[in-house]
Short mmCIF file of C-alpha atoms in Angstrom, two decimals:
data_model
loop_
_atom_site.label_atom_id
_atom_site.label_comp_id
_atom_site.label_asym_id
_atom_site.label_seq_id
_atom_site.Cartn_x
_atom_site.Cartn_y
_atom_site.Cartn_z
CA MET A 1 104.76 35.08 -12.15
CA ILE A 2 104.52 35.86 -15.87
CA GLN A 3 101.39 37.85 -17.40
CA GLN A 4 99.98 37.32 -20.78
CA PRO A 5 99.42 39.94 -23.14
CA ASP A 6 96.51 41.85 -23.02
CA SER A 7 95.41 40.76 -26.81
CA ILE A 8 96.12 36.77 -25.78
CA GLN A 9 93.84 37.31 -22.75
CA HIS A 10 91.30 38.97 -24.58
CA ASN A 11 90.80 36.05 -27.14
CA VAL A 12 90.89 34.00 -23.97
CA GLN A 13 87.90 35.44 -22.64
CA GLN A 14 85.86 35.59 -25.97
CA THR A 15 86.22 31.99 -26.38
CA ALA A 16 84.91 31.23 -23.13
CA THR A 17 82.09 33.49 -23.80
CA GLU A 18 80.69 32.24 -26.87
CA GLU A 19 78.01 30.06 -27.41
CA PRO A 20 77.35 27.22 -30.14
CA GLN A 21 74.56 29.17 -32.45
CA PRO A 22 71.28 26.74 -32.46
CA GLN A 23 71.08 27.25 -36.24
CA GLN A 24 74.33 25.75 -36.72
CA ASN A 25 72.97 23.07 -34.61
CA GLU A 26 69.64 22.36 -36.98
CA GLU A 27 71.34 22.42 -39.94
CA ALA A 28 74.02 19.69 -39.01
CA GLN A 29 70.88 17.41 -37.75
CA ALA A 30 68.64 17.98 -40.95
CA MET A 31 72.68 16.48 -42.94
CA LEU A 32 73.14 13.93 -40.57
CA GLN A 33 69.24 12.94 -40.96
CA VAL A 34 69.53 13.17 -44.96
CA GLY A 35 72.54 10.53 -44.68
CA GLU A 36 70.54 8.34 -42.89
CA ASP A 37 67.46 8.47 -45.57
CA SER A 38 70.34 7.82 -48.24
CA ALA A 39 71.50 4.95 -46.70
CA THR A 40 67.69 3.22 -45.64
CA HIS A 41 66.47 3.89 -49.73
CA ALA A 42 70.05 2.02 -50.62
CA ILE A 43 68.85 -0.97 -48.62
CA TYR A 44 65.02 -0.70 -49.00
CA GLU A 45 62.64 -0.03 -51.28
CA THR A 46 60.01 1.86 -51.24
CA SER A 47 56.17 2.30 -53.01
CA THR A 48 53.39 4.32 -53.27
CA SER A 49 49.86 2.11 -53.94
CA HIS A 50 47.17 4.41 -55.93
CA TRP A 51 43.55 3.01 -56.22
CA PRO A 52 42.73 2.77 -59.73
CA VAL A 53 38.71 4.12 -58.99
CA LYS A 54 37.14 5.72 -56.08
CA VAL A 55 38.26 4.64 -52.89
CA ASP A 56 35.11 2.88 -51.24
CA SER A 57 34.43 4.10 -47.77
CA VAL A 58 34.60 0.36 -45.76
CA LEU A 59 37.71 -0.73 -47.99
CA ARG A 60 36.15 -3.99 -49.68
CA PRO A 61 39.03 -4.50 -52.54
CA ASP A 62 36.27 -7.33 -54.00
CA GLN A 63 33.44 -5.23 -54.15
CA GLY A 64 31.00 -6.23 -57.31
CA LYS A 65 32.02 -9.75 -57.43
CA GLU A 66 30.23 -12.54 -56.50
CA LEU A 67 31.42 -13.83 -52.96
CA LYS A 68 31.13 -17.69 -52.54
CA ALA A 69 31.17 -18.85 -49.09
CA GLU A 70 32.94 -22.81 -48.68
CA VAL A 71 31.51 -25.10 -46.12
CA LYS A 72 33.89 -27.51 -44.84
CA PRO A 73 33.65 -30.25 -42.77
CA LEU A 74 33.70 -29.99 -39.23
CA PRO A 75 36.75 -31.80 -37.77
CA LYS A 76 36.76 -35.57 -36.05
CA TYR A 77 37.21 -34.11 -32.74
CA TYR A 78 34.08 -31.59 -32.55
CA LYS A 79 32.02 -34.98 -33.50
CA ASP A 80 33.42 -38.05 -31.63
CA SER A 81 32.95 -37.51 -27.71
CA PHE A 82 35.78 -39.53 -24.75
CA PHE A 83 32.72 -41.61 -24.84
CA ALA A 84 31.85 -42.83 -28.44
CA ARG A 85 33.08 -45.95 -29.12
CA ASP A 86 31.64 -46.81 -25.57
CA SER A 87 28.98 -49.69 -26.22
CA LEU A 88 27.18 -48.18 -23.84
CA LEU A 89 26.70 -44.62 -25.04
CA HIS A 90 22.95 -45.14 -27.07
CA SER A 91 23.44 -41.12 -28.62
CA GLU A 92 19.73 -41.66 -30.34
CA LEU A 93 17.92 -41.01 -26.96
CA GLN A 94 17.47 -38.22 -25.39
CA GLY A 95 19.19 -37.55 -21.78
CA GLY A 96 17.16 -34.32 -20.52
CA ARG A 97 18.32 -30.54 -21.06
CA TYR A 98 21.59 -29.25 -19.86
CA GLY A 99 21.71 -26.59 -17.30
CA ILE A 100 19.48 -26.14 -14.61
CA ALA A 101 15.66 -25.28 -15.26
CA GLY A 102 14.26 -21.79 -14.07
CA ASP A 103 11.56 -21.36 -11.82
CA PRO A 104 8.46 -21.39 -13.70
CA VAL A 105 6.27 -18.47 -13.54
CA PRO A 106 3.27 -19.62 -10.80
CA TYR A 107 -0.16 -19.89 -12.33
CA THR A 108 -2.82 -17.26 -12.01
CA VAL A 109 -7.08 -17.10 -12.83
CA ARG A 110 -5.86 -13.42 -13.59
CA ALA A 111 -3.35 -14.11 -16.05
CA ASP A 112 -5.20 -16.79 -18.08
CA ASN A 113 -6.09 -16.28 -21.35
CA VAL A 114 -9.25 -18.59 -21.39
CA LEU A 115 -10.82 -17.90 -18.04
CA THR A 116 -10.52 -13.92 -18.38
CA PRO A 117 -12.94 -14.33 -21.29
CA THR A 118 -15.16 -16.96 -20.11
CA LEU A 119 -15.68 -15.40 -17.48
CA LEU A 120 -16.50 -11.36 -18.95
CA PHE A 121 -19.25 -13.56 -21.07
CA SER A 122 -20.49 -15.01 -18.44
CA ILE A 123 -20.89 -12.01 -16.33
CA LEU A 124 -22.39 -10.33 -19.43
CA MET A 125 -24.68 -13.53 -20.04
CA LEU A 126 -25.78 -12.78 -16.45
CA MET A 127 -26.32 -9.66 -16.90
CA LEU A 128 -28.80 -10.30 -20.30
CA CYS A 129 -30.29 -12.77 -17.95
CA VAL A 130 -31.84 -10.52 -15.67
CA ARG A 131 -32.60 -7.83 -17.83
CA ARG A 132 -34.81 -10.31 -19.65
CA SER A 133 -36.39 -11.83 -17.03
CA SER A 134 -36.43 -8.23 -14.88
CA ARG A 135 -40.55 -8.09 -15.06
CA PHE A 136 -40.78 -12.01 -14.00
CA LEU A 137 -38.30 -11.29 -11.16
CA LEU A 138 -40.41 -8.22 -9.53
CA PHE A 139 -42.80 -10.48 -9.80
CA GLN A 140 -41.23 -13.04 -7.30
CA PHE A 141 -40.27 -10.48 -5.22
CA ARG A 142 -43.39 -8.85 -4.77
CA ASN A 143 -45.22 -12.17 -3.93
CA PHE A 144 -42.22 -13.45 -2.46
CA PHE A 145 -43.90 -13.52 1.06
CA HIS A 146 -47.40 -14.88 0.45
CA ILE A 147 -49.25 -17.90 -2.12
CA VAL A 148 -50.01 -17.15 -5.90
CA ARG A 149 -53.21 -18.39 -6.49
CA SER A 150 -52.84 -21.00 -9.24
CA ASP A 151 -54.62 -19.05 -11.72
CA SER A 152 -53.25 -15.87 -11.54
CA ALA A 153 -52.81 -13.99 -14.61
CA LEU A 154 -49.36 -12.79 -13.72
CA GLU A 155 -48.23 -16.06 -12.81
CA ARG A 156 -48.87 -17.63 -16.42
CA GLU A 157 -47.14 -15.05 -18.49
CA SER A 158 -44.07 -14.90 -16.08
CA THR A 159 -43.70 -18.33 -16.68
CA VAL A 160 -42.69 -17.53 -20.23
CA GLU A 161 -39.56 -16.15 -18.60
CA LYS A 162 -38.44 -18.90 -16.66
CA ARG A 163 -35.77 -20.14 -19.20
CA TYR A 164 -33.74 -16.86 -18.92
CA LEU A 165 -32.86 -17.81 -15.03
CA VAL A 166 -31.28 -21.71 -16.20
CA PHE A 167 -27.98 -19.89 -17.16
CA ALA A 168 -27.94 -18.34 -13.89
CA GLU A 169 -27.52 -21.80 -12.22
CA ALA A 170 -24.58 -22.69 -14.36
CA TYR A 171 -23.24 -19.47 -13.77
CA VAL A 172 -23.42 -19.71 -9.72
CA ALA A 173 -22.00 -23.40 -10.39
CA VAL A 174 -18.71 -21.74 -12.11
CA VAL A 175 -18.57 -19.23 -9.71
CA LEU A 176 -18.35 -22.47 -7.01
CA THR A 177 -16.06 -23.59 -8.48
CA LEU A 178 -13.39 -20.94 -8.64
CA VAL A 179 -14.20 -20.40 -5.06
CA PHE A 180 -12.63 -23.83 -4.23
CA TYR A 181 -10.79 -23.94 -6.84
CA PHE A 182 -9.21 -20.45 -4.61
CA PHE A 183 -9.68 -22.96 -1.27
CA THR A 184 -7.82 -25.76 -2.28
CA LYS A 185 -4.82 -23.87 -3.64
CA THR A 186 -4.79 -21.87 -0.67
CA TYR A 187 -5.50 -24.63 2.20
CA ILE A 188 -4.44 -28.21 0.52
CA ALA A 189 -1.75 -27.86 -1.94
CA GLU A 190 -0.38 -25.75 -4.63
CA THR A 191 0.29 -28.52 -6.95
CA TYR A 192 -1.68 -31.68 -8.30
CA VAL A 193 -0.96 -34.52 -10.18
CA THR A 194 -3.24 -33.16 -12.90
CA TYR A 195 -2.35 -32.58 -16.23
CA SER A 196 -3.30 -28.92 -16.46
CA GLU A 197 -5.23 -26.25 -14.31
CA TYR A 198 -8.10 -26.79 -16.47
CA THR A 199 -8.30 -30.76 -16.01
CA LEU A 200 -8.61 -29.61 -12.00
CA LEU A 201 -11.28 -27.01 -12.98
CA GLY A 202 -12.90 -29.37 -15.09
CA ILE A 203 -13.37 -31.68 -12.00
CA TYR A 204 -14.58 -29.42 -9.20
CA LEU A 205 -17.03 -28.08 -12.13
CA GLY A 206 -18.23 -31.38 -12.68
CA GLY A 207 -18.53 -32.33 -8.81
CA ILE A 208 -20.33 -28.75 -8.79
CA ILE A 209 -22.92 -29.58 -11.31
CA SER A 210 -23.90 -32.81 -10.56
CA LEU A 211 -24.66 -31.74 -6.65
CA PHE A 212 -27.22 -29.20 -8.35
CA VAL A 213 -28.16 -32.01 -10.89
CA PHE A 214 -28.85 -34.58 -8.01
CA GLU A 215 -30.92 -31.92 -5.56
CA TYR A 216 -33.49 -31.29 -8.23
CA LEU A 217 -33.70 -35.13 -9.38
CA LEU A 218 -34.15 -36.28 -5.56
CA GLN A 219 -36.57 -32.64 -4.82
CA THR A 220 -38.79 -33.78 -7.95
CA ALA A 221 -38.99 -37.36 -7.01
CA VAL A 222 -40.22 -36.60 -3.49
CA ASN A 223 -42.27 -33.57 -4.36
CA ASN A 224 -44.46 -35.25 -6.65
CA VAL A 225 -45.19 -37.97 -4.23
CA PHE A 226 -45.88 -35.89 -1.32
CA PHE A 227 -47.43 -32.16 -3.32
CA THR A 228 -49.48 -31.21 -5.43
CA THR A 229 -48.38 -30.02 -8.93
CA HIS A 230 -49.28 -26.02 -8.42
CA GLU A 231 -46.87 -26.55 -5.20
CA CYS A 232 -43.84 -28.29 -6.73
CA LYS A 233 -44.24 -25.44 -9.45
CA GLN A 234 -44.06 -22.67 -6.92
CA TRP A 235 -41.13 -24.52 -5.01
CA THR A 236 -39.01 -24.99 -8.23
CA THR A 237 -39.72 -21.40 -9.54
CA ALA A 238 -38.49 -19.70 -6.10
CA ARG A 239 -35.20 -21.94 -5.95
CA MET A 240 -34.51 -20.85 -9.16
CA VAL A 241 -35.32 -17.39 -8.34
CA LEU A 242 -33.03 -17.33 -5.13
CA ILE A 243 -30.19 -19.24 -6.94
CA ALA A 244 -30.44 -16.58 -9.62
CA CYS A 245 -29.70 -13.58 -7.07
CA THR A 246 -26.92 -16.04 -5.04
CA GLY A 247 -24.98 -15.43 -8.21
CA ILE A 248 -25.72 -11.90 -8.59
CA ALA A 249 -24.58 -11.45 -4.87
CA LEU A 250 -21.68 -13.58 -5.56
CA THR A 251 -20.52 -11.83 -9.03
CA PRO A 252 -18.44 -8.50 -7.00
CA MET A 253 -16.78 -11.15 -4.53
CA LEU A 254 -15.55 -13.41 -8.09
CA LEU A 255 -14.29 -9.88 -9.47
CA LEU A 256 -12.27 -8.91 -6.21
CA LEU A 257 -10.65 -12.61 -5.54
CA THR A 258 -9.94 -13.01 -9.09
CA TYR A 259 -8.16 -9.23 -9.97
CA PHE A 260 -7.70 -7.70 -6.86
CA GLY A 261 -6.14 -9.59 -4.97
CA MET A 262 -8.84 -10.44 -2.53
CA SER A 263 -7.58 -12.52 0.59
CA ILE A 264 -9.50 -16.06 0.15
CA GLU A 265 -10.45 -15.76 3.83
CA ASN A 266 -12.86 -12.57 3.58
CA ALA A 267 -13.86 -14.53 0.06
CA LEU A 268 -15.30 -17.97 1.93
CA VAL A 269 -16.85 -15.63 4.94
CA TYR A 270 -18.75 -13.72 2.24
CA THR A 271 -19.55 -16.86 0.53
CA ALA A 272 -20.91 -18.43 3.20
CA ILE A 273 -22.76 -15.42 5.09
CA VAL A 274 -24.61 -15.49 1.22
CA ILE A 275 -25.50 -18.90 1.19
CA VAL A 276 -26.70 -19.36 4.50
CA LEU A 277 -29.13 -16.25 3.46
CA GLU A 278 -30.33 -17.96 0.61
CA LYS A 279 -31.46 -21.36 2.50
CA ILE A 280 -33.04 -19.35 5.40
CA LEU A 281 -35.43 -17.87 2.82
CA LEU A 282 -35.33 -21.20 1.03
CA PHE A 283 -36.38 -22.30 4.61
CA TYR A 284 -39.30 -19.79 5.21
CA LYS A 285 -40.32 -20.77 1.44
CA CYS A 286 -40.60 -24.14 1.99
CA PHE A 287 -42.69 -23.88 5.06
CA LEU A 288 -44.86 -21.32 3.41
CA ILE A 289 -45.55 -23.76 0.13
CA PHE A 290 -45.42 -27.01 1.73
CA PHE A 291 -46.09 -27.19 5.37
CA LYS A 292 -48.44 -23.99 6.06
CA LYS A 293 -51.35 -25.65 6.57
CA ILE A 294 -50.20 -29.34 7.65
CA SER A 295 -48.22 -27.60 10.67
CA LEU A 296 -45.76 -30.62 11.07
CA PHE A 297 -42.61 -29.08 12.13
CA LEU A 298 -40.76 -31.97 12.59
CA GLN A 299 -41.56 -33.78 8.98
CA PHE A 300 -40.83 -30.25 8.10
CA PHE A 301 -37.30 -29.90 9.48
CA LEU A 302 -36.29 -33.37 8.60
CA TYR A 303 -37.51 -32.65 4.75
CA PHE A 304 -35.69 -29.33 4.32
CA CYS A 305 -32.50 -30.58 6.12
CA THR A 306 -32.58 -33.69 4.10
CA LEU A 307 -32.60 -31.94 0.79
CA GLU A 308 -31.23 -28.50 1.05
CA VAL A 309 -28.56 -29.17 3.80
CA ILE A 310 -27.08 -32.78 3.34
CA PRO A 311 -26.31 -32.60 -0.09
CA PRO A 312 -24.21 -29.07 0.08
CA LEU A 313 -21.91 -30.42 2.45
CA LEU A 314 -22.07 -34.09 1.13
CA ALA A 315 -20.48 -32.21 -1.83
CA TRP A 316 -18.11 -30.07 -0.02
CA GLY A 317 -16.43 -33.27 1.99
CA ILE A 318 -16.34 -35.23 -2.01
CA LEU A 319 -14.63 -32.83 -2.87
CA VAL A 320 -12.21 -32.05 -0.68
CA GLU A 321 -11.26 -35.91 -0.03
CA VAL A 322 -10.52 -35.84 -4.27
CA ALA A 323 -8.55 -32.28 -3.97
CA ASN A 324 -6.42 -34.30 -1.47
CA HIS A 325 -5.97 -37.51 -3.18
CA LEU A 326 -4.95 -34.99 -6.51
CA LYS A 327 -2.59 -33.35 -4.69
CA VAL A 328 1.25 -33.96 -4.95
CA SER A 329 2.54 -35.48 -1.33
CA TYR A 330 6.33 -36.03 -2.47
#
């Protein structure tokens, strides 16, 4: 076996243990990159752009110049549809709205911008009328259960204040109209063929005012035939006072029903109780004024039923039939 000299063996080991230096590698890569850049610049020309003025923050090169918008006509395919040349197409006729109509917000009296101020004004006027006629009302309450002489000075002075109670009858008509409106909306139908809700309320209000006028004319005609002028005057005064008290008693129920979500069942029960109490007091006052001296109970019963019981029931039935005819049944 041939052995190498020690000098040759040492050189081989030194060469094997030597590693490439990182500085030499970086210099070689830099020289290669310079060669590539010179070749690239030989083919492509580069230039640096500089703004002649201060650079705009939003980079608007046309700053300071007037911009003109050019309106171009729409292409034909935007104007003419597939059926544009069809003889059955009439573009001048409106065919309705596109899409599906949403559910409208249901009508409520509490959100009505007309009825709410009207009710507030009516309540304030009722308070004013009661305040102005308080002396007259107190006189009637004190003498409600007995007959006042025709030559009484208090009665003559109190008759001037009767005109304030005329508004109370109109207020009671409005209250009964709203109660009947809520009744029809709950028990008959929610939608009617009328143009608006005001039309429906106007129909109900007209029916109730017609009832009041019919009762007044009928009672005036009958009383002037069978009774004296003083008795007729006392009966009219007592009836006006009781109607005003009915309006005062129905006011809390109206506010609860309209603005605080009171159920229509409780409102109808409350209204029925107030009206029955009014009829009982009228029944007693009618007997005290007209039939106490005569003692004809049968004639008195027929008189009261004919003039005070049948007209409201008849008006209720007529208004119910009107509501049934106006409801949407398809």
